[in-house]
Amino acid sequence: MMGEDRRLAAVVGLAQGMAAARTPRESWRAAALGACRALAGGFAALSVWERDLGRLRVLVNVGDRSADEDEFPEDEAYPVHQFPEITEFLHERWVSGGEPNAWVETARGPAAGQPGYCHQRVAALRRRGRGSCVVAPIVLHGRAWGELYVARSAGTPVFDRADADFATVLAAVVAAGIAQTERLEEARRLAFTDALTGLANRRAVDVRLEEAIEWHRADGTTVSLVVCDLNGLKRVNDTRGHAVGDRLLERFGSVLSLCGAMLPGALAARLGGDEFCLLAVGQPADGVVKVAGELCRRAAELELGEGVACGVASTEDPIGPVRSARRLFRLADAAQYRAKAVRAARPVVAGREGPDDPVVRLADEPSHEGGGERRRFRGRP
């Protein structure tokens, strides 16, 4: 009974560990660690079957790792033909109504379960000084997702059939945790993504910009913001329909993404309607202005629309203290407004027209709701 109590506690602990994870990596690590402890193993790994690439890719290794086993490996993957049980033997068993049971293998060869394929795993056990392992398939949404692998070092008790049965239970708990993590990740992705263009949305920009301004205040990190207004969208919507207007937005979104890739780490976003932005952190202001110029050039070449009005504000330029995300947004917005007003083919950059820079002056004026000056300046506190 005490054994059953311990195993129940281990299952609960594994589930709680995965539930507390904030990222997929944390969830994978919690799954592997929980299973390793529950089965009194010395090492554990979680792997995913990447069907499109035909490989079993290791997501995480925990416990007593060998020299070639990183905790979160970048490129540890194995062709599935080396482990055909995941694609052949087990699949056929599931299709015929069987359960995806775990099995045990030892450095001497297969033990309980005998799935019929063992040579690669046995060789790996011997190479890494391990005596036995238990392999538990992970099934998600009725399909093989990957596997949970727990091993014990040579000289310790070999896993038995009871351990394999328990590993099957643990794999089901891991599958439930992975499903929850995937749902949360999808929800987070949707919350910070523009549905039409696939770019980041305004919420994502707000979060990233607040963080960037904190870094700027702390150590002077350069923060630059490019704000764009896509010209001609209303005309396209009125004359050719909103479906064509959406196509223009999508095409410009692709151009913005391409240009953003020229600035490592930049965030490309659609703020809403015909307004877009690029947020660059730690990049020289001149480099950001150059990319903004390239953005203007490429936008002008789009078949639809009438180019783009583009404004740039960077903490590296003489724009005064930037203590809030709101002020940098107002400066970039004012520069974009000026670019639109003068029909500039190139970006307008805040702070580069001398001591009485009109963009800085406009951004720092109190807003007058309902006036003819500007529909609004963005920048929530």
PDB file of C-alpha atoms in Angstrom, residues 83-244:
ATOM      1  CA  PHE A  83      13.258   3.142 -33.800  1.00  0.00           C
ATOM      2  CA  PRO A  84      10.509   1.684 -35.985  1.00  0.00           C
ATOM      3  CA  GLU A  85       8.388   0.632 -33.027  1.00  0.00           C
ATOM      4  CA  ILE A  86       6.986   4.151 -32.859  1.00  0.00           C
ATOM      5  CA  THR A  87       5.821   4.106 -36.478  1.00  0.00           C
ATOM      6  CA  GLU A  88       5.148   0.429 -37.125  1.00  0.00           C
ATOM      7  CA  PHE A  89       4.726  -1.964 -34.199  1.00  0.00           C
ATOM      8  CA  LEU A  90       2.984   0.377 -31.766  1.00  0.00           C
ATOM      9  CA  HIS A  91       0.874   2.028 -34.458  1.00  0.00           C
ATOM     10  CA  GLU A  92      -0.465  -1.311 -35.602  1.00  0.00           C
ATOM     11  CA  ARG A  93      -1.255  -2.269 -32.017  1.00  0.00           C
ATOM     12  CA  TRP A  94      -3.209   0.971 -31.447  1.00  0.00           C
ATOM     13  CA  VAL A  95      -5.129   0.617 -34.693  1.00  0.00           C
ATOM     14  CA  SER A  96      -6.241  -2.849 -33.659  1.00  0.00           C
ATOM     15  CA  GLY A  97      -7.558  -1.525 -30.373  1.00  0.00           C
ATOM     16  CA  GLY A  98      -4.597  -2.218 -28.113  1.00  0.00           C
ATOM     17  CA  GLU A  99      -3.084   0.167 -25.603  1.00  0.00           C
ATOM     18  CA  PRO A 100       0.207   2.047 -26.088  1.00  0.00           C
ATOM     19  CA  ASN A 101       1.951   0.180 -23.282  1.00  0.00           C
ATOM     20  CA  ALA A 102       5.496   0.922 -22.191  1.00  0.00           C
ATOM     21  CA  TRP A 103       8.230  -1.681 -22.369  1.00  0.00           C
ATOM     22  CA  VAL A 104      11.620  -2.386 -20.803  1.00  0.00           C
ATOM     23  CA  GLU A 105      14.962  -2.961 -22.459  1.00  0.00           C
ATOM     24  CA  THR A 106      18.290  -3.829 -20.869  1.00  0.00           C
ATOM     25  CA  ALA A 107      21.909  -3.597 -21.891  1.00  0.00           C
ATOM     26  CA  ARG A 108      21.672  -7.347 -22.516  1.00  0.00           C
ATOM     27  CA  GLY A 109      18.653  -7.035 -24.795  1.00  0.00           C
ATOM     28  CA  PRO A 110      14.850  -6.681 -24.451  1.00  0.00           C
ATOM     29  CA  ALA A 111      13.181  -7.628 -21.204  1.00  0.00           C
ATOM     30  CA  ALA A 112       9.481  -7.242 -20.415  1.00  0.00           C
ATOM     31  CA  GLY A 113       7.246  -6.303 -23.308  1.00  0.00           C
ATOM     32  CA  GLN A 114       9.567  -7.314 -26.175  1.00  0.00           C
ATOM     33  CA  PRO A 115       8.309  -4.897 -28.830  1.00  0.00           C
ATOM     34  CA  GLY A 116      10.518  -6.529 -31.424  1.00  0.00           C
ATOM     35  CA  TYR A 117      12.971  -3.689 -32.040  1.00  0.00           C
ATOM     36  CA  CYS A 118      15.829  -3.118 -29.630  1.00  0.00           C
ATOM     37  CA  HIS A 119      19.251  -2.929 -31.235  1.00  0.00           C
ATOM     38  CA  GLN A 120      19.621   0.893 -31.282  1.00  0.00           C
ATOM     39  CA  ARG A 121      18.417   1.357 -27.724  1.00  0.00           C
ATOM     40  CA  VAL A 122      20.533  -1.501 -26.410  1.00  0.00           C
ATOM     41  CA  ALA A 123      23.613  -0.036 -28.077  1.00  0.00           C
ATOM     42  CA  ALA A 124      22.845   3.367 -26.522  1.00  0.00           C
ATOM     43  CA  LEU A 125      22.497   1.823 -23.053  1.00  0.00           C
ATOM     44  CA  ARG A 126      25.865   0.133 -23.343  1.00  0.00           C
ATOM     45  CA  ARG A 127      27.571   3.205 -24.764  1.00  0.00           C
ATOM     46  CA  ARG A 128      26.375   5.408 -21.913  1.00  0.00           C
ATOM     47  CA  GLY A 129      26.901   3.000 -19.049  1.00  0.00           C
ATOM     48  CA  ARG A 130      23.235   2.338 -18.369  1.00  0.00           C
ATOM     49  CA  GLY A 131      21.783  -0.983 -17.397  1.00  0.00           C
ATOM     50  CA  SER A 132      18.126  -0.709 -18.371  1.00  0.00           C
ATOM     51  CA  CYS A 133      15.477   1.662 -19.660  1.00  0.00           C
ATOM     52  CA  VAL A 134      11.734   1.883 -19.844  1.00  0.00           C
ATOM     53  CA  VAL A 135      10.173   3.458 -22.939  1.00  0.00           C
ATOM     54  CA  ALA A 136       6.634   4.826 -22.769  1.00  0.00           C
ATOM     55  CA  PRO A 137       4.853   6.064 -25.903  1.00  0.00           C
ATOM     56  CA  ILE A 138       3.061   9.399 -25.563  1.00  0.00           C
ATOM     57  CA  VAL A 139      -0.256   9.546 -27.387  1.00  0.00           C
ATOM     58  CA  LEU A 140      -1.887  12.909 -28.036  1.00  0.00           C
ATOM     59  CA  HIS A 141      -5.245  13.347 -29.785  1.00  0.00           C
ATOM     60  CA  GLY A 142      -5.203   9.666 -30.733  1.00  0.00           C
ATOM     61  CA  ARG A 143      -1.838   9.834 -32.486  1.00  0.00           C
ATOM     62  CA  ALA A 144       1.713   8.981 -31.522  1.00  0.00           C
ATOM     63  CA  TRP A 145       3.280  12.254 -30.316  1.00  0.00           C
ATOM     64  CA  GLY A 146       6.607  10.971 -29.033  1.00  0.00           C
ATOM     65  CA  GLU A 147       8.046   9.044 -26.131  1.00  0.00           C
ATOM     66  CA  LEU A 148       9.099   9.233 -22.503  1.00  0.00           C
ATOM     67  CA  TYR A 149      12.382   7.455 -21.765  1.00  0.00           C
ATOM     68  CA  VAL A 150      13.748   6.707 -18.294  1.00  0.00           C
ATOM     69  CA  ALA A 151      16.999   4.818 -17.649  1.00  0.00           C
ATOM     70  CA  ARG A 152      18.926   3.404 -14.705  1.00  0.00           C
ATOM     71  CA  SER A 153      22.699   3.110 -14.543  1.00  0.00           C
ATOM     72  CA  ALA A 154      24.486  -0.215 -14.810  1.00  0.00           C
ATOM     73  CA  GLY A 155      24.606  -2.076 -11.503  1.00  0.00           C
ATOM     74  CA  THR A 156      21.235  -0.814 -10.264  1.00  0.00           C
ATOM     75  CA  PRO A 157      17.991  -2.852 -10.254  1.00  0.00           C
ATOM     76  CA  VAL A 158      16.615  -3.495 -13.732  1.00  0.00           C
ATOM     77  CA  PHE A 159      13.153  -2.161 -14.566  1.00  0.00           C
ATOM     78  CA  ASP A 160      10.412  -4.783 -14.443  1.00  0.00           C
ATOM     79  CA  ARG A 161       6.903  -5.221 -15.803  1.00  0.00           C
ATOM     80  CA  ALA A 162       5.370  -3.263 -12.919  1.00  0.00           C
ATOM     81  CA  ASP A 163       7.670  -0.353 -13.738  1.00  0.00           C
ATOM     82  CA  ALA A 164       6.603  -0.507 -17.384  1.00  0.00           C
ATOM     83  CA  ASP A 165       2.926  -0.448 -16.380  1.00  0.00           C
ATOM     84  CA  PHE A 166       3.557   2.557 -14.156  1.00  0.00           C
ATOM     85  CA  ALA A 167       5.469   4.288 -16.960  1.00  0.00           C
ATOM     86  CA  THR A 168       2.391   3.850 -19.151  1.00  0.00           C
ATOM     87  CA  VAL A 169       0.368   5.763 -16.550  1.00  0.00           C
ATOM     88  CA  LEU A 170       3.021   8.470 -16.308  1.00  0.00           C
ATOM     89  CA  ALA A 171       3.054   8.861 -20.109  1.00  0.00           C
ATOM     90  CA  ALA A 172      -0.708   9.461 -20.062  1.00  0.00           C
ATOM     91  CA  VAL A 173      -0.244  12.171 -17.423  1.00  0.00           C
ATOM     92  CA  VAL A 174       2.546  13.721 -19.513  1.00  0.00           C
ATOM     93  CA  ALA A 175       0.295  13.665 -22.594  1.00  0.00           C
ATOM     94  CA  ALA A 176      -2.409  15.549 -20.690  1.00  0.00           C
ATOM     95  CA  GLY A 177       0.136  18.101 -19.525  1.00  0.00           C
ATOM     96  CA  ILE A 178       1.515  18.595 -23.039  1.00  0.00           C
ATOM     97  CA  ALA A 179      -2.008  19.089 -24.390  1.00  0.00           C
ATOM     98  CA  GLN A 180      -2.643  21.775 -21.771  1.00  0.00           C
ATOM     99  CA  THR A 181       0.669  23.479 -22.557  1.00  0.00           C
ATOM    100  CA  GLU A 182      -0.118  23.491 -26.273  1.00  0.00           C
ATOM    101  CA  ARG A 183      -3.539  25.030 -25.622  1.00  0.00           C
ATOM    102  CA  LEU A 184      -2.006  27.745 -23.458  1.00  0.00           C
ATOM    103  CA  GLU A 185       0.708  28.459 -26.028  1.00  0.00           C
ATOM    104  CA  GLU A 186      -1.883  28.747 -28.775  1.00  0.00           C
ATOM    105  CA  ALA A 187      -3.951  31.105 -26.626  1.00  0.00           C
ATOM    106  CA  ARG A 188      -0.866  33.230 -25.925  1.00  0.00           C
ATOM    107  CA  ARG A 189       0.052  33.241 -29.599  1.00  0.00           C
ATOM    108  CA  LEU A 190      -3.420  34.376 -30.626  1.00  0.00           C
ATOM    109  CA  ALA A 191      -3.463  37.049 -27.923  1.00  0.00           C
ATOM    110  CA  PHE A 192      -0.301  38.630 -29.329  1.00  0.00           C
ATOM    111  CA  THR A 193      -0.801  38.021 -33.064  1.00  0.00           C
ATOM    112  CA  ASP A 194      -2.685  39.937 -35.744  1.00  0.00           C
ATOM    113  CA  ALA A 195      -5.051  37.446 -37.354  1.00  0.00           C
ATOM    114  CA  LEU A 196      -4.900  38.889 -40.887  1.00  0.00           C
ATOM    115  CA  THR A 197      -1.167  39.396 -41.383  1.00  0.00           C
ATOM    116  CA  GLY A 198       0.343  37.002 -38.865  1.00  0.00           C
ATOM    117  CA  LEU A 199       2.460  39.856 -37.477  1.00  0.00           C
ATOM    118  CA  ALA A 200       2.553  40.846 -33.821  1.00  0.00           C
ATOM    119  CA  ASN A 201      -0.376  42.984 -32.651  1.00  0.00           C
ATOM    120  CA  ARG A 202      -0.606  46.164 -30.590  1.00  0.00           C
ATOM    121  CA  ARG A 203      -0.649  44.250 -27.299  1.00  0.00           C
ATOM    122  CA  ALA A 204       2.649  42.562 -28.175  1.00  0.00           C
ATOM    123  CA  VAL A 205       4.213  45.910 -29.083  1.00  0.00           C
ATOM    124  CA  ASP A 206       3.081  47.474 -25.805  1.00  0.00           C
ATOM    125  CA  VAL A 207       4.641  44.673 -23.769  1.00  0.00           C
ATOM    126  CA  ARG A 208       7.931  44.624 -25.708  1.00  0.00           C
ATOM    127  CA  LEU A 209       8.243  48.409 -25.792  1.00  0.00           C
ATOM    128  CA  GLU A 210       7.706  48.747 -22.033  1.00  0.00           C
ATOM    129  CA  GLU A 211      10.487  46.209 -21.461  1.00  0.00           C
ATOM    130  CA  ALA A 212      12.782  47.988 -23.914  1.00  0.00           C
ATOM    131  CA  ILE A 213      12.264  51.377 -22.262  1.00  0.00           C
ATOM    132  CA  GLU A 214      13.119  49.797 -18.907  1.00  0.00           C
ATOM    133  CA  TRP A 215      16.421  48.619 -20.403  1.00  0.00           C
ATOM    134  CA  HIS A 216      17.015  52.075 -21.871  1.00  0.00           C
ATOM    135  CA  ARG A 217      16.481  53.720 -18.500  1.00  0.00           C
ATOM    136  CA  ALA A 218      18.732  51.175 -16.805  1.00  0.00           C
ATOM    137  CA  ASP A 219      21.729  51.123 -19.145  1.00  0.00           C
ATOM    138  CA  GLY A 220      21.067  53.381 -22.115  1.00  0.00           C
ATOM    139  CA  THR A 221      20.072  50.631 -24.547  1.00  0.00           C
ATOM    140  CA  THR A 222      19.026  52.204 -27.845  1.00  0.00           C
ATOM    141  CA  VAL A 223      15.328  51.767 -28.597  1.00  0.00           C
ATOM    142  CA  SER A 224      13.944  52.723 -32.015  1.00  0.00           C
ATOM    143  CA  LEU A 225      10.389  52.715 -33.268  1.00  0.00           C
ATOM    144  CA  VAL A 226       9.273  52.920 -36.899  1.00  0.00           C
ATOM    145  CA  VAL A 227       5.592  53.766 -37.374  1.00  0.00           C
ATOM    146  CA  CYS A 228       3.996  53.363 -40.814  1.00  0.00           C
ATOM    147  CA  ASP A 229       0.678  54.394 -42.295  1.00  0.00           C
ATOM    148  CA  LEU A 230      -0.208  52.485 -45.463  1.00  0.00           C
ATOM    149  CA  ASN A 231      -1.398  54.987 -48.047  1.00  0.00           C
ATOM    150  CA  GLY A 232      -4.368  54.315 -50.304  1.00  0.00           C
ATOM    151  CA  LEU A 233      -6.064  51.558 -48.309  1.00  0.00           C
ATOM    152  CA  LYS A 234      -9.394  53.403 -48.133  1.00  0.00           C
ATOM    153  CA  ARG A 235      -9.378  53.971 -51.896  1.00  0.00           C
ATOM    154  CA  VAL A 236      -8.700  50.273 -52.499  1.00  0.00           C
ATOM    155  CA  ASN A 237     -11.466  49.251 -50.094  1.00  0.00           C
ATOM    156  CA  ASP A 238     -13.952  51.704 -51.670  1.00  0.00           C
ATOM    157  CA  THR A 239     -13.199  50.909 -55.306  1.00  0.00           C
ATOM    158  CA  ARG A 240     -12.122  47.266 -55.296  1.00  0.00           C
ATOM    159  CA  GLY A 241     -13.619  45.849 -52.127  1.00  0.00           C
ATOM    160  CA  HIS A 242     -12.358  44.866 -48.698  1.00  0.00           C
ATOM    161  CA  ALA A 243     -11.055  41.496 -49.872  1.00  0.00           C
ATOM    162  CA  VAL A 244      -8.581  43.325 -52.120  1.00  0.00           C
TER     163      VAL A 244
END
